[in-house]
Coordinates of N, CA and C in Angstrom, one line a residue:
X8 N 12.6 -5.9 8.0 CA 11.5 -4.5 8.3 C 10.7 -5.0 7.2
X9 N 9.3 -5.3 7.9 CA 7.8 -5.9 7.4 C 7.7 -4.6 6.3
X10 N 7.7 -4.9 5.0 CA 6.7 -4.6 3.7 C 7.8 -3.0 3.4
X11 N 7.6 -2.0 3.4 CA 8.4 -1.2 3.2 C 8.7 -0.2 4.7
X12 N 8.4 -0.4 5.2 CA 8.6 0.5 6.8 C 9.9 0.8 6.8
X13 N 10.0 2.0 7.3 CA 11.4 2.2 7.3 C 11.5 2.5 8.8
X14 N 13.2 2.5 9.1 CA 14.0 2.5 10.3 C 13.4 3.9 11.3
X15 N 13.1 3.8 12.1 CA 12.4 4.7 12.8 C 13.0 4.7 14.1
X16 N 13.1 5.9 15.4 CA 13.2 5.5 16.5 C 12.0 5.1 17.6
X17 N 12.2 4.6 18.5 CA 11.1 3.9 19.5 C 11.2 5.4 20.4
X18 N 10.0 5.8 20.7 CA 9.3 6.5 21.8 C 8.7 5.7 23.0
X19 N 8.5 6.5 24.1 CA 7.9 6.4 25.1 C 6.5 5.4 25.5
X20 N 6.1 5.8 24.3 CA 4.5 5.6 24.4 C 4.4 4.1 23.3
X21 N 5.2 3.9 22.4 CA 5.4 2.3 21.7 C 6.7 2.5 20.5
X22 N 6.5 2.3 19.4 CA 7.4 2.2 18.5 C 6.7 3.0 17.6
X23 N 7.5 3.8 16.8 CA 6.9 4.7 15.1 C 7.1 3.8 14.4
X24 N 6.3 3.7 13.5 CA 6.5 2.9 12.2 C 6.1 3.6 11.0
X25 N 6.9 4.4 10.0 CA 6.7 4.9 8.8 C 6.3 4.1 7.4
X26 N 5.6 4.3 6.7 CA 4.8 3.9 5.7 C 4.9 4.8 4.3
X27 N 5.3 4.4 3.2 CA 4.3 5.1 2.3 C 2.9 5.3 2.5
X28 N 2.7 6.3 2.1 CA 0.7 6.9 2.2 C -0.1 5.8 1.5
X29 N 0.9 4.8 0.4 CA -0.1 4.1 -0.5 C -0.7 3.1 0.5
X30 N 0.4 2.8 1.2 CA 0.2 1.4 2.5 C -0.8 1.9 3.5
X31 N -1.4 3.2 3.6 CA -2.2 3.3 4.9 C -3.3 3.3 4.4
X32 N -4.3 3.2 5.3 CA -6.0 3.4 4.9 C -6.1 4.6 5.0
X33 N -7.0 5.4 3.8 CA -7.4 6.7 3.5 C -8.3 7.1 5.0
X34 N -9.0 6.2 5.9 CA -9.4 7.2 7.0 C -8.6 7.0 8.1
X35 N -7.1 6.7 8.3 CA -6.0 6.8 9.1 C -5.4 8.3 8.9
X36 N -5.3 8.4 7.4 CA -4.2 9.6 6.9 C -5.4 11.1 7.5
X37 N -6.8 11.0 7.4 CA -7.6 11.8 7.5 C -7.9 12.2 9.0
X38 N -7.3 11.2 9.8 CA -7.7 11.1 11.5 C -6.4 11.7 11.9
X39 N -5.4 12.0 11.1 CA -3.8 12.5 11.2 C -4.6 14.1 10.9
X40 N -5.1 14.5 9.8 CA -5.5 15.9 9.3 C -6.5 16.3 10.1
X41 N -7.0 15.4 10.8 CA -8.4 16.1 11.5 C -9.9 16.8 10.8
X42 N -10.5 17.3 11.7 CA -12.1 17.7 11.3 C -11.5 19.3 11.1
X43 N -10.8 19.8 11.7 CA -10.9 21.2 11.6 C -9.1 21.7 11.9
X44 N -9.3 23.3 11.0 CA -7.9 23.7 11.6 C -7.0 23.8 9.9
X45 N -6.2 23.9 9.8 CA -5.4 24.6 8.9 C -5.1 23.2 7.8
X46 N -4.7 21.9 8.7 CA -4.6 20.8 7.7 C -5.7 20.2 7.8
X47 N -6.6 19.9 7.9 CA -8.3 19.7 7.5 C -8.4 20.5 6.3
X48 N -8.2 22.0 6.4 CA -8.7 22.8 5.1 C -7.9 23.1 4.1
X49 N -6.6 22.8 4.4 CA -5.5 22.5 3.0 C -5.3 21.5 2.6
X50 N -5.6 20.3 3.2 CA -5.4 18.7 2.8 C -4.2 18.7 2.0
X51 N -3.1 19.3 2.2 CA -1.7 19.1 1.9 C -1.9 19.9 0.0
X52 N -2.5 20.7 -0.5 CA -3.0 20.6 -1.6 C -2.6 22.3 -2.2
X53 N -2.2 22.9 -1.1 CA -1.3 24.8 -1.4 C -0.3 24.7 -2.3
X54 N 0.9 23.5 -2.4 CA 1.8 23.2 -2.8 C 1.6 22.6 -4.6
X55 N 0.7 21.8 -4.4 CA 0.1 21.0 -5.5 C -1.0 21.7 -6.7
X56 N -0.7 22.7 -6.3 CA -2.0 23.3 -7.6 C -1.2 24.1 -8.8
X57 N -1.8 23.5 -10.0 CA -1.2 23.6 -11.0 C -1.3 24.9 -11.2
X58 N -0.9 25.5 -12.4 CA -1.0 27.0 -13.0 C -2.1 27.6 -13.2
X59 N -2.8 28.7 -12.7 CA -3.6 29.5 -13.2 C -5.0 29.0 -11.9
X60 N -4.6 28.0 -11.0 CA -5.6 27.8 -10.5 C -5.5 28.8 -8.5
X61 N -6.4 29.0 -8.4 CA -6.4 29.9 -7.0 C -6.7 28.9 -5.8
X62 N -6.0 28.6 -4.8 CA -6.2 27.8 -3.4 C -7.4 28.1 -2.9
X63 N -8.1 29.1 -3.0 CA -9.4 29.7 -2.4 C -10.6 29.2 -3.2
X64 N -10.2 29.3 -4.8 CA -11.3 28.4 -6.0 C -11.3 27.3 -5.5
X65 N -10.6 26.5 -4.8 CA -10.7 25.2 -4.8 C -11.6 24.5 -3.6
X66 N -12.8 24.2 -3.9 CA -13.2 23.4 -3.3 C -12.9 22.5 -2.1
X67 N -13.2 22.6 -0.6 CA -12.5 21.8 0.2 C -12.9 20.6 -0.3
X68 N -14.0 19.8 -0.7 CA -14.4 18.8 -0.8 C -13.3 18.2 -2.5
X69 N -12.7 18.9 -2.7 CA -12.0 19.0 -3.9 C -10.9 18.4 -3.7
X70 N -10.4 19.1 -2.8 CA -9.0 19.2 -2.1 C -8.4 18.1 -1.0
X71 N -9.9 17.6 -0.4 CA -9.3 16.2 0.1 C -9.8 15.3 -1.6
X72 N -10.3 15.5 -2.2 CA -10.7 14.2 -3.4 C -9.4 13.9 -3.6
X73 N -8.4 15.2 -4.1 CA -6.8 15.3 -4.8 C -6.2 14.6 -3.7
X74 N -5.9 14.5 -2.4 CA -5.1 14.3 -1.8 C -5.6 12.3 -1.6
X75 N -6.9 12.1 -1.9 CA -7.0 10.8 -1.8 C -6.5 10.1 -3.0
X76 N -6.1 10.6 -4.2 CA -5.8 10.1 -5.5 C -4.5 10.2 -5.4
X77 N -3.5 11.2 -4.6 CA -2.5 11.4 -4.6 C -2.0 10.3 -4.2
X78 N -2.9 9.9 -2.5 CA -1.8 9.3 -1.6 C -2.6 7.0 -1.5
X79 N -3.6 7.1 -2.6 CA -4.3 5.8 -2.2 C -3.7 5.4 -3.1
X80 N -3.4 4.0 -3.2 CA -3.0 3.3 -4.5 C -1.9 1.9 -3.7
X81 N -1.1 1.2 -5.1 CA 0.0 0.3 -4.8 C 1.2 1.1 -4.5
X82 N 1.5 2.5 -5.3 CA 2.5 2.7 -5.5 C 3.7 3.2 -3.8
X83 N 4.6 3.0 -4.1 CA 5.3 3.7 -3.2 C 5.9 5.0 -3.7
X84 N 5.4 5.8 -4.8 CA 6.0 7.0 -4.8 C 4.6 7.9 -4.6
X85 N 3.7 7.7 -3.5 CA 2.7 8.3 -3.8 C 3.2 9.5 -2.9
X86 N 2.4 10.3 -2.9 CA 2.8 12.2 -2.3 C 3.6 12.1 -1.0
X87 N 3.9 10.9 -0.4 CA 4.1 11.5 1.3 C 4.4 9.9 2.1
X88 N 4.8 10.6 3.2 CA 4.6 9.1 4.6 C 3.4 9.2 5.6
X89 N 3.6 8.2 5.8 CA 2.3 7.9 7.2 C 3.2 7.5 8.3
X90 N 2.7 7.7 9.3 CA 3.7 7.4 10.8 C 2.3 6.7 11.6
X91 N 2.7 5.4 12.0 CA 2.0 5.1 13.2 C 2.9 5.2 14.5
X92 N 2.3 5.3 15.2 CA 2.4 5.2 16.8 C 1.8 4.0 17.7
X93 N 2.5 2.7 17.6 CA 1.4 1.9 17.7 C 0.7 1.2 16.8
X94 N -0.5 1.3 16.8 CA -1.4 1.3 15.9 C -2.3 2.3 16.0
X95 N -1.7 3.6 16.1 CA -2.1 4.7 15.6 C -1.4 5.7 14.9
X96 N -2.6 6.3 14.1 CA -2.1 7.1 13.2 C -1.5 8.5 13.2
X97 N -0.5 8.6 13.3 CA -0.5 10.2 14.1 C 0.2 10.8 13.5
X98 N 1.3 10.9 12.3 CA 2.2 12.3 11.5 C 1.5 11.5 10.2
X99 N 1.7 12.9 9.6 CA 2.3 12.6 8.1 C 3.1 13.6 7.3
X100 N 4.1 13.3 6.3 CA 5.0 13.9 5.7 C 4.7 14.2 4.0
X101 N 4.9 15.1 3.4 CA 4.9 15.0 2.0 C 6.3 15.1 1.4
X102 N 6.5 14.2 0.8 CA 8.0 14.2 -0.2 C 7.4 13.7 -1.1
X103 N 8.4 14.2 -2.4 CA 8.0 14.1 -3.7 C 9.2 14.6 -4.4
X104 N 9.2 14.5 -5.6 CA 10.0 15.3 -6.6 C 9.7 16.8 -6.4
X105 N 10.8 17.6 -6.2 CA 10.6 19.1 -6.0 C 9.6 19.1 -7.4
X106 N 9.8 19.1 -8.6 CA 8.9 19.6 -9.8 C 7.7 18.9 -10.0
X107 N 7.2 18.5 -8.5 CA 5.8 17.9 -8.6 C 5.0 19.1 -7.8
X108 N 5.8 20.1 -7.4 CA 5.0 21.0 -6.2 C 4.8 22.1 -7.3
X109 N 3.8 22.0 -7.7 CA 3.9 23.6 -8.7 C 4.3 25.1 -8.2
X110 N 3.2 24.9 -6.9 CA 3.6 26.1 -6.3 C 4.8 26.6 -5.9
X111 N 5.9 25.2 -5.5 CA 7.3 25.7 -5.5 C 8.1 26.0 -6.9
X112 N 7.8 25.2 -8.3 CA 8.4 25.5 -9.2 C 8.2 26.7 -10.1
X113 N 6.7 27.3 -9.5 CA 5.8 29.2 -10.0 C 6.8 30.5 -9.0
X114 N 7.2 29.7 -7.5 CA 7.9 30.8 -6.8 C 8.9 31.2 -7.4
X115 N 8.7 32.7 -6.4 CA 9.9 33.4 -7.1 C 11.1 33.4 -5.7
X116 N 10.7 34.1 -5.1 CA 11.7 34.3 -3.7 C 12.2 32.7 -3.2
X117 N 11.1 31.8 -2.9 CA 10.9 30.9 -1.9 C 10.7 29.8 -3.1
X118 N 11.6 28.9 -3.3 CA 13.4 28.5 -2.9 C 14.1 29.1 -4.2
X119 N 14.2 30.3 -4.8 CA 15.0 29.8 -6.1 C 16.0 31.3 -5.9
X120 N 15.4 32.5 -4.7 CA 16.2 33.7 -4.6 C 17.5 33.1 -4.1
X121 N 18.2 33.8 -5.0 CA 19.9 33.8 -5.3 C 20.8 32.2 -5.7
X122 N 19.7 31.6 -6.2 CA 20.1 30.2 -6.3 C 20.3 29.7 -8.1
X123 N 20.9 29.1 -8.7 CA 21.2 28.6 -9.9 C 20.5 27.3 -10.0
X124 N 19.4 27.5 -10.3 CA 18.4 25.7 -10.2 C 17.8 25.0 -11.4
X125 N 17.6 24.0 -12.1 CA 17.2 23.4 -12.9 C 15.7 22.9 -12.1
X126 N 14.8 23.7 -12.3 CA 13.4 23.6 -11.6 C 12.7 22.7 -12.1
X127 N 13.0 21.7 -13.2 CA 12.2 20.8 -13.6 C 13.2 19.4 -13.4
X128 N 14.1 19.4 -12.5 CA 15.3 18.3 -12.2 C 14.6 17.4 -11.6
X129 N 14.3 15.9 -12.0 CA 13.4 15.1 -11.2 C 14.0 14.5 -10.2
X130 N 15.6 14.4 -10.0 CA 16.7 14.3 -8.9 C 16.5 14.8 -7.9
X131 N 16.0 15.7 -7.2 CA 15.9 17.0 -6.6 C 14.6 16.9 -6.0
X132 N 14.4 16.1 -4.7 CA 13.3 16.1 -3.9 C 13.0 16.6 -3.0
X133 N 11.6 17.3 -2.4 CA 11.5 18.5 -2.0 C 10.4 17.8 -0.6
X134 N 10.6 18.1 0.6 CA 9.9 17.6 2.1 C 9.2 19.3 2.3
X135 N 7.7 19.3 1.7 CA 7.2 20.5 1.6 C 6.2 20.8 3.1
X136 N 6.0 19.8 3.5 CA 4.7 19.8 5.2 C 4.6 18.7 5.7
X137 N 4.5 19.2 7.0 CA 4.4 18.2 8.2 C 3.4 18.2 9.0
X138 N 2.6 17.0 9.3 CA 0.7 16.9 10.2 C 1.5 15.9 11.3
X139 N 1.5 16.4 12.4 CA 1.3 16.0 13.7 C -0.1 15.7 14.1
X140 N -0.7 14.7 14.3 CA -1.7 14.6 14.6 C -2.2 15.1 16.3
X141 N -3.2 16.0 16.6 CA -3.8 16.1 17.9 C -3.6 15.5 18.8
X142 N -2.5 15.9 19.9 CA -2.7 14.9 21.2 C -1.4 14.2 20.9
X143 N -0.2 14.2 19.7 CA 0.5 13.7 19.7 C 2.0 14.5 19.7
X144 N 1.9 16.0 19.6 CA 2.6 16.9 19.3 C 4.0 16.8 20.4
X145 N 4.9 17.3 19.8 CA 6.1 17.5 21.1 C 6.5 16.3 21.7
X146 N 6.6 15.2 20.5 CA 7.3 13.8 21.1 C 8.1 13.5 19.8
X147 N 8.2 14.4 18.5 CA 9.7 14.0 18.2 C 9.1 13.5 16.6
X148 N 7.6 13.1 16.8 CA 6.9 12.4 15.8 C 7.3 13.5 13.9
X149 N 7.7 14.4 14.4 CA 8.0 15.2 12.6 C 9.6 15.1 12.5
X150 N 10.2 15.2 13.3 CA 12.1 14.8 13.4 C 11.9 13.6 12.7
X151 N 10.8 12.8 13.5 CA 11.3 11.0 12.6 C 10.9 10.9 11.7
X152 N 9.8 11.8 11.5 CA 9.5 11.9 9.4 C 10.6 12.7 8.6
X153 N 11.0 13.4 9.3 CA 12.2 14.3 8.4 C 13.0 13.1 7.8
X154 N 13.6 12.4 9.1 CA 14.9 11.3 8.8 C 14.0 10.2 7.7
X155 N 12.8 9.8 8.1 CA 12.5 8.9 7.4 C 12.3 9.5 5.5
X156 N 11.7 10.6 5.4 CA 11.6 11.3 4.1 C 13.3 11.3 3.4
X157 N 13.9 11.7 4.1 CA 15.5 11.6 3.3 C 15.7 9.9 2.9
X158 N 15.6 8.7 3.9 CA 15.7 7.5 3.6 C 14.9 7.1 2.4
X159 N 13.7 7.8 2.5 CA 12.8 7.4 1.2 C 13.1 8.1 0.2
X160 N 13.5 9.3 -0.1 CA 14.0 10.0 -1.3 C 15.1 9.2 -1.9
X161 N 16.0 8.9 -1.2 CA 17.1 8.4 -1.3 C 17.4 7.2 -2.4
X162 N 16.5 6.1 -1.7 CA 15.7 5.0 -2.1 C 15.3 4.8 -3.3
X163 N 14.4 5.8 -3.5 CA 13.8 5.6 -4.6 C 14.6 6.6 -5.6
X164 N 15.8 6.9 -5.5 CA 16.8 7.8 -6.6 C 16.7 9.0 -6.7
X165 N 16.6 9.6 -5.7 CA 17.1 11.6 -5.7 C 18.3 11.2 -5.2
X166 N 19.0 12.6 -6.0 CA 20.6 13.0 -5.9 C 20.6 14.0 -4.7
X167 N 19.2 14.6 -4.4 CA 19.5 15.4 -3.6 C 18.2 15.9 -2.6
X168 N 17.7 16.3 -1.4 CA 16.6 16.5 -1.3 C 16.8 17.6 -0.1
X169 N 16.0 18.6 0.0 CA 15.4 20.2 0.1 C 14.3 20.2 1.4
X170 N 14.5 21.0 2.3 CA 13.1 21.5 3.1 C 13.3 22.9 2.7
X171 N 12.4 23.6 3.1 CA 12.2 24.6 3.8 C 11.4 25.0 4.7
X172 N 12.2 25.4 5.9 CA 11.6 25.7 7.5 C 11.5 26.9 7.7
X173 N 10.0 27.4 8.5 CA 10.4 28.6 9.1 C 11.5 29.0 9.8
X174 N 12.3 30.5 10.1 CA 13.1 30.5 11.2 C 11.7 31.0 12.0
X175 N 12.3 30.0 13.4 CA 11.0 29.7 14.1 C 11.0 31.5 15.5
X176 N 12.1 31.6 15.1 CA 12.2 32.8 15.9 C 11.0 34.3 15.1
X177 N 10.6 33.9 14.3 CA 9.4 35.1 13.6 C 8.7 34.3 12.7
X178 N 7.8 32.8 13.7 CA 6.9 31.8 13.5 C 5.7 32.1 13.7
X179 N 4.5 31.6 13.5 CA 3.5 31.3 14.2 C 3.2 30.2 13.6
X180 N 2.2 29.2 14.5 CA 2.3 27.7 15.0 C 1.4 27.5 13.4
X181 N 0.4 28.5 12.9 CA -0.3 27.6 11.8 C 1.0 27.9 10.5
X182 N 2.4 28.3 10.6 CA 3.5 28.6 9.6 C 4.3 27.2 9.9
X183 N 3.9 26.7 11.1 CA 5.2 25.2 11.4 C 4.8 24.5 10.6
X184 N 4.0 23.8 9.8 CA 4.1 23.0 8.9 C 5.0 22.6 7.7
X185 N 6.0 23.5 7.5 CA 6.9 23.3 7.2 C 8.1 22.8 7.8
X186 N 8.2 22.9 8.7 CA 9.2 22.2 9.7 C 10.1 23.3 10.2
X187 N 11.0 22.9 10.9 CA 12.2 23.1 11.7 C 13.2 23.8 11.2
X188 N 14.4 24.7 11.4 CA 15.4 24.3 11.1 C 16.4 23.3 11.8
X189 N 15.9 23.0 13.0 CA 16.5 21.6 14.0 C 16.2 20.4 13.6
X190 N 14.7 20.5 13.1 CA 14.5 19.1 12.5 C 15.2 18.7 11.2
X191 N 15.3 19.6 10.4 CA 16.0 19.5 8.8 C 17.6 19.1 9.6
X192 N 18.2 20.0 10.5 CA 19.2 19.5 10.4 C 20.0 18.4 11.2
X193 N 19.1 18.1 12.2 CA 18.9 16.6 12.5 C 18.8 15.4 11.6
X194 N 18.3 15.5 10.1 CA 17.8 14.7 9.5 C 19.0 14.5 8.3
X195 N 20.0 15.7 8.7 CA 21.0 15.8 7.7 C 21.3 17.0 6.6
X196 N 20.4 18.0 6.5 CA 20.4 19.0 5.8 C 21.1 20.0 6.3
X197 N 21.7 20.7 5.2 CA 22.1 22.0 5.7 C 21.6 23.3 4.8
X198 N 22.0 24.0 5.4 CA 21.3 25.4 5.0 C 22.7 26.0 3.6
X199 N 21.0 26.1 2.7 CA 21.9 26.4 1.5 C 21.7 28.1 0.9
X200 N 20.8 28.8 1.6 CA 20.3 30.1 1.4 C 18.9 30.5 2.2
X201 N 18.6 32.0 2.6 CA 18.1 32.7 3.0 C 17.1 33.1 2.1
X202 N 16.1 32.9 1.4 CA 15.5 34.0 0.6 C 14.8 34.9 1.2
X203 N 14.2 34.9 2.4 CA 14.0 36.1 2.9 C 14.3 35.8 4.5
X204 N 13.6 36.7 5.2 CA 14.0 36.8 6.8 C 13.1 35.4 7.6
X205 N 12.2 34.8 6.8 CA 11.0 34.2 7.5 C 11.6 32.5 6.8
X206 N 12.1 32.1 5.7 CA 12.1 31.1 5.3 C 14.0 30.8 4.9
X207 N 14.4 29.3 5.3 CA 15.7 28.8 5.5 C 15.5 27.8 3.9
X208 N 16.2 28.0 2.7 CA 16.3 26.7 2.2 C 17.6 25.9 2.8
X209 N 17.4 24.5 3.0 CA 18.4 23.4 3.4 C 18.3 22.5 2.1
X210 N 19.7 21.6 2.4 CA 19.7 20.5 1.6 C 20.4 19.6 1.8
X211 N 20.6 18.4 1.5 CA 21.2 17.6 1.5 C 21.6 16.7 0.4
X212 N 22.6 16.6 -0.3 CA 23.1 15.4 -1.8 C 23.6 14.4 -1.2
X213 N 23.4 13.1 -2.0 CA 23.3 12.3 -1.7 C 24.9 11.7 -2.7

């Protein structure tokens, strides 16, 4: 495999290639996020906010700047993965050590309710967000990203990885960025908790 490309399946329109975000051009990532909608507005910052900072108080331009700082550079440990279908950038997945997500660390019910966990454990990774570019959805891109995220975390020393999907029987489209139960099952994760009726904690040990 060239560079740090991860093994992924082929789709009818071409072959998927998934790389750490630091190896992707910034304008490619922004093509995935688009100019409108929840992904463009959030810039994958909701779970990254430090203590005392409210999402509504962070200007859109600042959210975009933070994502650029988090994803651009030479390190393979940037905050996510970028998918290409042929030459087209088509998907994004946020994956990092769980402790890097302030929103999870400070969470109450999700993902901690009923669990005994060290919130600061750097060896447990988390997959928090998926974005598939408009026009490329329902082709298995997010599922391929989930599989690649597992491989990526394992290769970088994780002892476990978690995801927090929505129960799709009670979900709306805007909430689907966290993934589905089926997607994580196919990536080898198993359910370990249901902190709410709408959220499931899934985990894979390495």
